[in-house]
Amino acid sequence: MQKLAIQGGIPLRGEVRISGAKNAALPIMCASLLTRDTLQLSNVPDLHDAATMRKLLVQMGVTATAEHGTMTLCGAQVDKLEAPYDMVKTMRAAILVLGPLVARFGEARVSLPGGCAIGSRPVDLHIKGLQAMGATISIEHGYIHARAKRLKGARIFFDIVSVTGTENLMMAAALADGVTVLENAAREPEVVALADCLRAMGAQISGDGTDTVTITGVEKLHGAAHRIMPDRIESGTFLVAAAATGGSITLTDTRADILETVLEKLTEAGARIRTGGDRIHLEMSGRPRSVNLRTAPYPAFPTDMQAQFMALNAVADGSAMVVETIFENRFMHVQELRRLGAQIAVEGNTCVVRGVDHLEGATVMATDLRASACLVIAGLVARGETVIDRIYHLDRGYEHIEAKLSQLGANIRRIK
Ligand code: UD1
């Protein structure tokens, strides 16, 4: 199993290009199932999750080529309407094939995802939404089996805001008969990116980016070209790493407008931030100040940035309260941070982090994607060597992370 070894204590300096967003690429790749024509995607990140999704689509009969960040997908010959357990268990986003398959072919078999490290993460809202659109759904041998002659437009209210739930139903509704209204929908920028791609394919969608999305179904969608938006979580992760190490970095090919709460928190921590065009510059001198956080659906503070800020708070001046409201078990990084000397108390969904003067390198274990990013930041800050085990989690969602960090001056290497 591969590991990362980091010699900490070097402030990050320089410029780094931000990759295409994992959470935009995965649903948009699934949109290729909605048409016989070709979908051409650019700025697709080179990530394990994107490779897994491509493999899944190919298994279904999609033809796919990928070169230098451009992926061409064609769903003309899809004949296997199934997402097997071994794929869904490694990548929950595989549930996103459910809506498009039922909408275009009238049938789908998708494995139930089961539990994952950060919580139970059910998919009941995806299922209820499709049922409201007229699908018959049964759970057989751990699989969701959905059938519908043609889905019908419906009014669907989400009692919890769900990002992939909104995306799945938006894709299903694009080919349904009539108008679908999604209420209490997710407002994440990746939902808007998917809507943009679907519109380019001929879908009629309005209201994306607000909590009410209206989709008027059409008979057929066609091919399109779409550029994957920048990854706001990768952007935030590099910015926090620079702030925690007292560095000075510039991100290129990114977007500041979708990072407002993260930039606000970094400013509160003492960073000086300038934005312009597709760039964000951050400069930090001295020790960061502690910042309180509460995760919530967009546009509030993202749960996918909670762990990284925990590493920053671990060495900040003062104490911070961190409340996680999206996932019930998203503090696994706390145990590992303690091994580096962090002082963190956990009670239910709340952590109190008392900043310490310095962390000390140790061997730690990555438990999920963003927890891994937190440990990388802690390793960059800690004195001496930190070895992070099980970094396959990191490769799922961060493109060439050690190359990018090395470019910024970090002493980091992969142990194979
Ligand atoms: C997406 C992101 C993930 C991010 C999360 C929250 C992708 C591929 N992944 O995950 O990186 O951490 O949003 O911003 O975009 N829930 C239910 N029933 C459902 C669906 C969700 O109870 O049917 C609950 C979940 O357990 C969780 C909350 O709703 O507590 C939000 O989850 P959701 O927005 O669906 O997360 P994902 O879309 O899986």
Short mmCIF file of C-alpha atoms and ligand atoms in Angstrom, two decimals:
data_model
loop_
_atom_site.label_atom_id
_atom_site.label_comp_id
_atom_site.label_asym_id
_atom_site.label_seq_id
_atom_site.Cartn_x
_atom_site.Cartn_y
_atom_site.Cartn_z
CA MET A 1 0.00 0.00 0.00
CA GLN A 2 1.37 3.41 -0.95
CA LYS A 3 2.31 6.03 1.62
CA LEU A 4 3.30 9.66 1.63
CA ALA A 5 6.30 10.91 3.60
CA ILE A 6 6.39 14.63 4.41
CA GLN A 7 9.15 16.64 6.09
CA GLY A 8 7.18 19.48 7.62
CA GLY A 9 7.95 23.08 8.46
CA ILE A 10 8.38 24.58 4.99
CA PRO A 11 6.00 27.45 4.07
CA LEU A 12 4.34 26.82 0.68
CA ARG A 13 5.31 29.37 -1.97
CA GLY A 14 4.58 29.74 -5.67
CA GLU A 15 1.86 29.15 -8.19
CA VAL A 16 -0.33 26.10 -8.76
CA ARG A 17 -3.00 25.28 -11.35
CA ILE A 18 -6.32 24.01 -10.04
CA SER A 19 -7.78 20.92 -11.72
CA GLY A 20 -11.29 20.25 -12.92
CA ALA A 21 -13.76 19.43 -10.14
CA LYS A 22 -14.27 15.78 -9.22
CA ASN A 23 -17.81 16.46 -8.01
CA ALA A 24 -18.72 18.16 -11.29
CA ALA A 25 -16.99 15.62 -13.55
CA LEU A 26 -18.68 12.53 -12.07
CA PRO A 27 -22.34 13.54 -12.59
CA ILE A 28 -21.58 15.12 -15.96
CA MET A 29 -19.93 11.89 -17.16
CA CYS A 30 -23.19 10.10 -16.25
CA ALA A 31 -25.11 12.55 -18.44
CA SER A 32 -23.58 10.69 -21.41
CA LEU A 33 -26.10 7.91 -20.68
CA LEU A 34 -28.94 10.26 -21.63
CA THR A 35 -28.19 10.41 -25.35
CA ARG A 36 -27.01 8.37 -28.36
CA ASP A 37 -24.79 11.27 -29.38
CA THR A 38 -21.29 12.17 -28.25
CA LEU A 39 -20.51 14.18 -25.14
CA GLN A 40 -17.11 15.80 -25.20
CA LEU A 41 -15.70 16.92 -21.87
CA SER A 42 -12.57 18.99 -21.32
CA ASN A 43 -10.63 19.79 -18.12
CA VAL A 44 -11.50 16.33 -16.75
CA PRO A 45 -9.24 15.66 -13.73
CA ASP A 46 -6.93 12.65 -13.74
CA LEU A 47 -8.36 10.97 -10.64
CA HIS A 48 -9.17 7.44 -9.52
CA ASP A 49 -12.86 8.30 -9.16
CA ALA A 50 -13.03 9.60 -12.74
CA ALA A 51 -11.30 6.40 -13.95
CA THR A 52 -13.73 4.26 -11.92
CA MET A 53 -16.72 6.12 -13.34
CA ARG A 54 -15.35 5.72 -16.87
CA LYS A 55 -14.86 1.99 -16.29
CA LEU A 56 -18.43 1.68 -15.03
CA LEU A 57 -19.82 3.53 -18.07
CA VAL A 58 -17.72 1.38 -20.42
CA GLN A 59 -19.07 -1.78 -18.73
CA MET A 60 -22.54 -0.51 -19.59
CA GLY A 61 -21.63 -0.10 -23.25
CA VAL A 62 -20.55 3.54 -23.41
CA THR A 63 -17.57 4.08 -25.68
CA ALA A 64 -14.99 6.28 -24.02
CA THR A 65 -11.66 7.80 -24.92
CA ALA A 66 -9.58 10.02 -22.69
CA GLU A 67 -6.50 12.01 -23.52
CA HIS A 68 -4.88 15.06 -21.92
CA GLY A 69 -7.93 15.93 -19.86
CA THR A 70 -10.41 15.52 -22.72
CA MET A 71 -12.90 12.70 -22.44
CA THR A 72 -15.23 11.69 -25.24
CA LEU A 73 -18.19 9.56 -24.25
CA CYS A 74 -20.80 8.03 -26.52
CA GLY A 75 -23.85 6.19 -25.21
CA ALA A 76 -25.14 4.87 -28.57
CA GLN A 77 -24.56 1.24 -27.66
CA VAL A 78 -25.49 1.03 -24.00
CA ASP A 79 -26.90 -2.45 -23.34
CA LYS A 80 -26.04 -3.33 -19.74
CA LEU A 81 -28.23 -1.35 -17.39
CA GLU A 82 -26.40 -2.24 -14.21
CA ALA A 83 -23.93 -0.76 -11.69
CA PRO A 84 -22.37 -3.65 -9.74
CA TYR A 85 -21.58 -3.68 -6.02
CA ASP A 86 -17.79 -3.66 -6.37
CA MET A 87 -17.93 -0.31 -8.18
CA VAL A 88 -20.61 1.38 -6.07
CA LYS A 89 -18.88 0.40 -2.83
CA THR A 90 -15.63 2.14 -3.87
CA MET A 91 -17.38 5.18 -5.29
CA ARG A 92 -20.81 6.20 -4.03
CA ALA A 93 -21.23 8.64 -6.91
CA ALA A 94 -21.97 5.55 -9.07
CA ILE A 95 -25.56 5.98 -7.83
CA LEU A 96 -25.70 8.81 -10.40
CA VAL A 97 -26.26 6.32 -13.25
CA LEU A 98 -29.67 5.40 -11.78
CA GLY A 99 -31.66 8.45 -12.94
CA PRO A 100 -30.25 8.59 -16.50
CA LEU A 101 -30.69 4.82 -17.08
CA VAL A 102 -34.33 4.72 -15.98
CA ALA A 103 -35.10 7.88 -17.92
CA ARG A 104 -33.65 6.69 -21.24
CA PHE A 105 -34.00 2.89 -21.11
CA GLY A 106 -36.86 2.41 -18.64
CA GLU A 107 -34.81 0.15 -16.41
CA ALA A 108 -31.76 0.10 -14.09
CA ARG A 109 -30.14 -2.15 -11.52
CA VAL A 110 -27.81 -0.29 -9.20
CA SER A 111 -26.20 -1.75 -6.11
CA LEU A 112 -27.15 -0.14 -2.82
CA PRO A 113 -24.04 1.72 -1.64
CA GLY A 114 -24.10 0.46 1.96
CA GLY A 115 -22.27 2.29 4.73
CA CYS A 116 -19.15 4.34 4.26
CA ALA A 117 -16.49 5.71 6.54
CA ILE A 118 -18.19 9.06 7.12
CA GLY A 119 -21.67 7.82 7.91
CA SER A 120 -24.61 5.72 6.78
CA ARG A 121 -25.33 7.95 3.72
CA PRO A 122 -28.62 6.46 2.54
CA VAL A 123 -30.05 6.96 -0.98
CA ASP A 124 -33.72 6.99 0.03
CA LEU A 125 -34.27 10.45 -1.46
CA HIS A 126 -33.05 9.31 -4.88
CA ILE A 127 -35.45 6.35 -4.71
CA LYS A 128 -38.45 8.36 -3.45
CA GLY A 129 -37.94 10.95 -6.16
CA LEU A 130 -37.95 8.33 -8.93
CA GLN A 131 -41.03 6.69 -7.40
CA ALA A 132 -42.79 10.08 -7.44
CA MET A 133 -41.97 10.19 -11.16
CA GLY A 134 -43.75 6.88 -11.66
CA ALA A 135 -40.90 4.35 -11.41
CA THR A 136 -41.53 0.99 -9.78
CA ILE A 137 -38.68 0.24 -7.46
CA SER A 138 -37.81 -2.94 -5.62
CA ILE A 139 -34.75 -3.82 -3.57
CA GLU A 140 -33.53 -7.29 -4.61
CA HIS A 141 -30.33 -8.96 -3.40
CA GLY A 142 -28.81 -5.63 -2.38
CA TYR A 143 -29.68 -3.98 -5.67
CA ILE A 144 -32.09 -1.17 -6.46
CA HIS A 145 -34.17 -2.38 -9.39
CA ALA A 146 -36.04 0.49 -11.03
CA ARG A 147 -38.47 0.26 -13.92
CA ALA A 148 -40.66 2.80 -15.72
CA LYS A 149 -42.17 2.96 -19.17
CA ARG A 150 -41.59 6.67 -19.33
CA LEU A 151 -40.96 8.77 -16.23
CA LYS A 152 -43.54 11.48 -15.58
CA GLY A 153 -42.86 14.99 -14.31
CA ALA A 154 -43.61 15.44 -10.61
CA ARG A 155 -43.24 17.88 -7.72
CA ILE A 156 -40.55 16.52 -5.42
CA PHE A 157 -39.63 17.94 -2.03
CA PHE A 158 -36.27 16.98 -0.51
CA ASP A 159 -36.57 16.85 3.28
CA ILE A 160 -32.74 16.90 3.46
CA VAL A 161 -30.68 18.84 0.94
CA SER A 162 -28.86 16.25 -1.19
CA VAL A 163 -26.32 17.10 -3.86
CA THR A 164 -26.26 13.84 -5.83
CA GLY A 165 -29.99 13.38 -5.10
CA THR A 166 -30.72 16.68 -6.85
CA GLU A 167 -28.39 15.74 -9.72
CA ASN A 168 -29.86 12.25 -10.21
CA LEU A 169 -33.42 13.54 -10.34
CA MET A 170 -32.49 16.48 -12.57
CA MET A 171 -31.05 14.03 -15.12
CA ALA A 172 -34.07 11.74 -14.83
CA ALA A 173 -36.48 14.66 -15.26
CA ALA A 174 -34.65 15.91 -18.36
CA LEU A 175 -36.18 13.04 -20.39
CA ALA A 176 -39.44 12.66 -18.45
CA ASP A 177 -42.91 13.44 -19.76
CA GLY A 178 -43.93 16.84 -18.34
CA VAL A 179 -42.63 19.28 -15.77
CA THR A 180 -40.67 18.31 -12.66
CA VAL A 181 -40.14 20.76 -9.81
CA LEU A 182 -37.40 19.92 -7.29
CA GLU A 183 -37.93 21.79 -4.03
CA ASN A 184 -35.32 22.28 -1.31
CA ALA A 185 -32.83 21.30 -4.01
CA ALA A 186 -29.08 21.54 -3.53
CA ARG A 187 -27.63 24.89 -4.67
CA GLU A 188 -24.03 23.68 -5.07
CA PRO A 189 -22.10 25.11 -8.05
CA GLU A 190 -21.62 21.53 -9.32
CA VAL A 191 -25.43 21.23 -9.66
CA VAL A 192 -25.37 24.39 -11.80
CA ALA A 193 -22.50 22.93 -13.87
CA LEU A 194 -24.53 19.78 -14.54
CA ALA A 195 -27.56 21.90 -15.50
CA ASP A 196 -25.35 23.90 -17.90
CA CYS A 197 -24.15 20.68 -19.56
CA LEU A 198 -27.70 19.29 -19.79
CA ARG A 199 -28.93 22.57 -21.33
CA ALA A 200 -26.15 22.33 -23.92
CA MET A 201 -27.56 18.84 -24.65
CA GLY A 202 -31.03 20.29 -25.25
CA ALA A 203 -32.59 20.00 -21.78
CA GLN A 204 -34.99 22.64 -20.44
CA ILE A 205 -33.93 23.52 -16.92
CA SER A 206 -34.32 26.69 -14.88
CA GLY A 207 -33.75 27.70 -11.28
CA ASP A 208 -30.52 25.72 -10.78
CA GLY A 209 -28.41 27.46 -8.15
CA THR A 210 -31.61 28.22 -6.18
CA ASP A 211 -33.57 25.81 -3.98
CA THR A 212 -36.28 25.33 -6.63
CA VAL A 213 -35.22 23.71 -9.89
CA THR A 214 -37.75 23.32 -12.71
CA ILE A 215 -37.18 20.81 -15.49
CA THR A 216 -39.44 20.46 -18.51
CA GLY A 217 -38.80 17.03 -19.98
CA VAL A 218 -37.94 16.63 -23.66
CA GLU A 219 -38.20 13.56 -25.94
CA LYS A 220 -34.52 13.41 -26.77
CA LEU A 221 -31.19 14.96 -25.81
CA HIS A 222 -28.26 15.45 -28.17
CA GLY A 223 -24.47 15.63 -27.93
CA ALA A 224 -22.56 18.62 -26.58
CA ALA A 225 -19.14 19.88 -25.53
CA HIS A 226 -18.62 20.98 -21.94
CA ARG A 227 -15.66 22.19 -19.88
CA ILE A 228 -15.49 20.90 -16.30
CA MET A 229 -15.46 23.76 -13.75
CA PRO A 230 -12.51 24.24 -11.35
CA ASP A 231 -12.42 22.20 -8.15
CA ARG A 232 -13.39 24.47 -5.26
CA ILE A 233 -12.37 21.90 -2.65
CA GLU A 234 -8.91 21.39 -4.17
CA SER A 235 -8.62 25.21 -4.28
CA GLY A 236 -9.60 25.49 -0.63
CA THR A 237 -7.25 22.69 0.38
CA PHE A 238 -4.19 24.42 -1.15
CA LEU A 239 -5.20 27.74 0.39
CA VAL A 240 -5.53 26.22 3.86
CA ALA A 241 -2.17 24.44 3.43
CA ALA A 242 -0.53 27.76 2.53
CA ALA A 243 -2.19 29.55 5.45
CA ALA A 244 -1.27 26.84 7.97
CA THR A 245 2.39 26.85 6.87
CA GLY A 246 2.63 30.66 6.79
CA GLY A 247 3.21 30.70 3.04
CA SER A 248 2.29 32.73 0.01
CA ILE A 249 0.64 31.07 -3.01
CA THR A 250 -1.32 31.87 -6.13
CA LEU A 251 -3.96 29.53 -7.54
CA THR A 252 -4.65 29.74 -11.25
CA ASP A 253 -7.63 28.39 -13.26
CA THR A 254 -9.88 28.66 -10.23
CA ARG A 255 -12.96 30.66 -9.22
CA ALA A 256 -13.22 32.88 -6.16
CA ASP A 257 -16.99 33.42 -6.49
CA ILE A 258 -17.77 29.84 -5.40
CA LEU A 259 -15.38 29.92 -2.44
CA GLU A 260 -16.80 32.85 -0.50
CA THR A 261 -17.27 31.26 2.92
CA VAL A 262 -13.89 29.53 2.73
CA LEU A 263 -12.10 32.77 1.80
CA GLU A 264 -13.94 34.58 4.60
CA LYS A 265 -12.75 32.00 7.15
CA LEU A 266 -9.19 32.23 5.86
CA THR A 267 -9.31 36.02 6.18
CA GLU A 268 -10.62 35.60 9.73
CA ALA A 269 -7.63 33.34 10.38
CA GLY A 270 -5.33 36.21 9.40
CA ALA A 271 -4.61 35.52 5.71
CA ARG A 272 -4.46 38.34 3.18
CA ILE A 273 -6.34 37.34 0.03
CA ARG A 274 -6.53 38.98 -3.38
CA THR A 275 -8.72 37.69 -6.17
CA GLY A 276 -8.98 38.63 -9.82
CA GLY A 277 -9.87 36.82 -13.04
CA ASP A 278 -9.30 33.11 -12.53
CA ARG A 279 -6.68 33.61 -9.80
CA ILE A 280 -6.61 33.68 -6.01
CA HIS A 281 -3.55 34.86 -4.12
CA LEU A 282 -3.08 34.15 -0.40
CA GLU A 283 -0.39 35.38 1.90
CA MET A 284 0.00 34.54 5.56
CA SER A 285 2.58 35.77 7.98
CA GLY A 286 2.85 34.39 11.47
CA ARG A 287 0.58 31.98 13.25
CA PRO A 288 -3.05 31.65 12.12
CA ARG A 289 -5.88 32.60 14.45
CA SER A 290 -8.49 29.97 15.40
CA VAL A 291 -11.76 30.05 13.44
CA ASN A 292 -15.13 28.61 14.47
CA LEU A 293 -16.94 26.62 11.78
CA ARG A 294 -20.33 25.09 11.16
CA THR A 295 -20.80 22.99 8.03
CA ALA A 296 -24.04 23.26 6.05
CA PRO A 297 -25.24 23.00 2.44
CA TYR A 298 -23.94 25.57 -0.09
CA PRO A 299 -23.53 28.53 0.11
CA ALA A 300 -22.62 27.90 3.78
CA PHE A 301 -19.31 26.35 4.85
CA PRO A 302 -18.69 23.03 2.99
CA THR A 303 -18.37 19.77 4.90
CA ASP A 304 -15.65 18.82 2.39
CA MET A 305 -13.43 21.59 3.87
CA GLN A 306 -14.06 20.81 7.55
CA ALA A 307 -11.13 18.42 8.03
CA GLN A 308 -8.58 20.72 6.37
CA PHE A 309 -9.58 23.63 8.65
CA MET A 310 -9.24 21.27 11.62
CA ALA A 311 -5.52 20.94 10.77
CA LEU A 312 -5.22 24.73 10.62
CA ASN A 313 -7.05 25.16 13.92
CA ALA A 314 -4.79 22.53 15.49
CA VAL A 315 -1.83 24.95 15.28
CA ALA A 316 -3.75 28.24 15.49
CA ASP A 317 -3.67 30.84 18.22
CA GLY A 318 -6.77 30.30 20.37
CA SER A 319 -9.59 27.76 20.55
CA ALA A 320 -12.20 26.94 17.94
CA MET A 321 -15.52 25.15 17.87
CA VAL A 322 -16.20 23.02 14.79
CA VAL A 323 -19.74 21.74 14.23
CA GLU A 324 -20.43 19.12 11.52
CA THR A 325 -24.09 19.10 10.50
CA ILE A 326 -24.00 17.09 7.24
CA PHE A 327 -22.41 13.72 8.08
CA GLU A 328 -22.66 11.97 11.44
CA ASN A 329 -19.18 10.45 11.54
CA ARG A 330 -16.86 12.90 9.90
CA PHE A 331 -14.27 13.39 12.65
CA MET A 332 -12.03 10.36 12.03
CA HIS A 333 -9.09 12.65 11.37
CA VAL A 334 -9.26 13.83 14.99
CA GLN A 335 -7.69 10.63 16.37
CA GLU A 336 -4.87 10.90 13.85
CA LEU A 337 -4.29 14.62 14.51
CA ARG A 338 -3.98 13.79 18.21
CA ARG A 339 -1.11 11.45 17.31
CA LEU A 340 0.70 14.53 16.01
CA GLY A 341 0.03 16.37 19.27
CA ALA A 342 -3.21 18.20 18.49
CA GLN A 343 -5.56 18.98 21.39
CA ILE A 344 -9.08 18.26 20.28
CA ALA A 345 -12.14 17.29 22.31
CA VAL A 346 -15.10 15.68 20.55
CA GLU A 347 -18.69 15.60 21.79
CA GLY A 348 -21.26 14.32 19.29
CA ASN A 349 -21.08 16.44 16.15
CA THR A 350 -18.96 19.15 17.80
CA CYS A 351 -15.21 19.46 18.27
CA VAL A 352 -13.33 21.94 20.39
CA VAL A 353 -9.82 22.48 19.04
CA ARG A 354 -7.28 24.17 21.30
CA GLY A 355 -4.44 25.37 19.12
CA VAL A 356 -0.98 24.15 20.12
CA ASP A 357 2.34 25.83 19.46
CA HIS A 358 3.51 23.06 17.13
CA LEU A 359 2.70 19.52 15.91
CA GLU A 360 5.24 16.71 15.77
CA GLY A 361 5.59 14.28 12.86
CA ALA A 362 4.32 10.71 13.33
CA THR A 363 2.86 7.85 11.31
CA VAL A 364 -0.85 8.33 10.67
CA MET A 365 -3.55 6.64 8.67
CA ALA A 366 -5.85 8.21 6.08
CA THR A 367 -9.49 7.16 6.55
CA ASP A 368 -11.36 9.04 3.84
CA LEU A 369 -10.70 11.57 1.12
CA ARG A 370 -10.90 14.86 3.02
CA ALA A 371 -9.44 13.36 6.22
CA SER A 372 -6.39 12.50 4.10
CA ALA A 373 -6.11 16.11 2.95
CA CYS A 374 -6.24 17.20 6.59
CA LEU A 375 -3.35 14.87 7.45
CA VAL A 376 -1.29 16.17 4.52
CA ILE A 377 -1.74 19.73 5.80
CA ALA A 378 -0.87 18.64 9.35
CA GLY A 379 2.24 16.87 7.98
CA LEU A 380 3.29 20.03 6.12
CA VAL A 381 3.07 21.97 9.38
CA ALA A 382 4.52 19.39 11.80
CA ARG A 383 8.14 19.28 12.90
CA GLY A 384 10.03 16.31 11.48
CA GLU A 385 8.63 13.51 9.35
CA THR A 386 4.99 12.50 8.98
CA VAL A 387 4.17 9.29 7.13
CA ILE A 388 0.59 8.95 5.88
CA ASP A 389 -0.62 5.42 5.22
CA ARG A 390 -3.53 4.38 2.94
CA ILE A 391 -3.25 7.32 0.59
CA TYR A 392 -5.42 5.67 -2.05
CA HIS A 393 -8.19 7.81 -0.56
CA LEU A 394 -6.24 10.91 -1.57
CA ASP A 395 -5.77 9.70 -5.15
CA ARG A 396 -9.55 9.39 -5.50
CA GLY A 397 -9.97 13.15 -5.33
CA TYR A 398 -6.70 15.10 -5.66
CA GLU A 399 -4.90 15.22 -8.99
CA HIS A 400 -1.10 14.76 -8.72
CA ILE A 401 -1.09 16.09 -5.17
CA GLU A 402 2.52 15.42 -4.31
CA ALA A 403 3.75 16.90 -7.61
CA LYS A 404 1.70 20.04 -7.00
CA LEU A 405 2.88 20.40 -3.40
CA SER A 406 6.53 19.79 -4.43
CA GLN A 407 6.15 22.55 -6.98
CA LEU A 408 5.17 24.80 -4.05
CA GLY A 409 8.35 23.86 -2.19
CA ALA A 410 7.05 21.08 0.06
CA ASN A 411 9.32 18.17 0.92
CA ILE A 412 6.96 15.31 0.09
CA ARG A 413 7.50 11.93 -1.55
CA ARG A 414 5.47 8.83 -2.30
CA ILE A 415 6.65 5.53 -0.90
CA LYS A 416 5.52 2.63 -3.10
C1 UD1 B 1 -21.96 15.13 -2.23
C2 UD1 B 1 -20.51 15.22 -2.59
C3 UD1 B 1 -19.65 15.07 -1.34
C4 UD1 B 1 -20.09 16.07 -0.27
C5 UD1 B 1 -21.60 16.00 -0.04
C6 UD1 B 1 -22.11 17.09 0.89
C7 UD1 B 1 -20.44 14.36 -4.87
C8 UD1 B 1 -20.05 13.27 -5.80
N1 UD1 B 1 -20.21 14.17 -3.55
O1 UD1 B 1 -22.20 13.82 -1.69
O2 UD1 B 1 -18.29 15.31 -1.70
O3 UD1 B 1 -19.43 15.76 0.95
O4 UD1 B 1 -22.30 16.12 -1.28
O5 UD1 B 1 -21.79 18.33 0.39
O6 UD1 B 1 -20.92 15.40 -5.29
N2 UD1 B 1 -29.02 11.86 2.55
C9 UD1 B 1 -30.11 11.11 2.92
N3 UD1 B 1 -30.78 10.42 1.94
C10 UD1 B 1 -30.42 10.49 0.63
C11 UD1 B 1 -29.31 11.28 0.26
C12 UD1 B 1 -28.63 11.96 1.25
O7 UD1 B 1 -30.46 11.03 4.08
O8 UD1 B 1 -31.07 9.84 -0.21
C13 UD1 B 1 -28.26 12.60 3.59
C14 UD1 B 1 -26.82 12.14 3.73
O9 UD1 B 1 -26.68 11.00 4.54
C15 UD1 B 1 -26.15 13.36 4.30
C16 UD1 B 1 -26.93 14.53 3.64
O10 UD1 B 1 -28.14 13.95 3.18
O11 UD1 B 1 -26.35 13.42 5.68
C17 UD1 B 1 -26.22 15.18 2.48
O12 UD1 B 1 -25.75 14.18 1.57
P1 UD1 B 1 -25.63 14.42 0.01
O13 UD1 B 1 -25.71 15.87 -0.30
O14 UD1 B 1 -26.59 13.51 -0.67
O15 UD1 B 1 -24.16 13.91 -0.26
P2 UD1 B 1 -23.67 13.25 -1.58
O16 UD1 B 1 -24.48 13.80 -2.70
O17 UD1 B 1 -23.55 11.78 -1.42
#
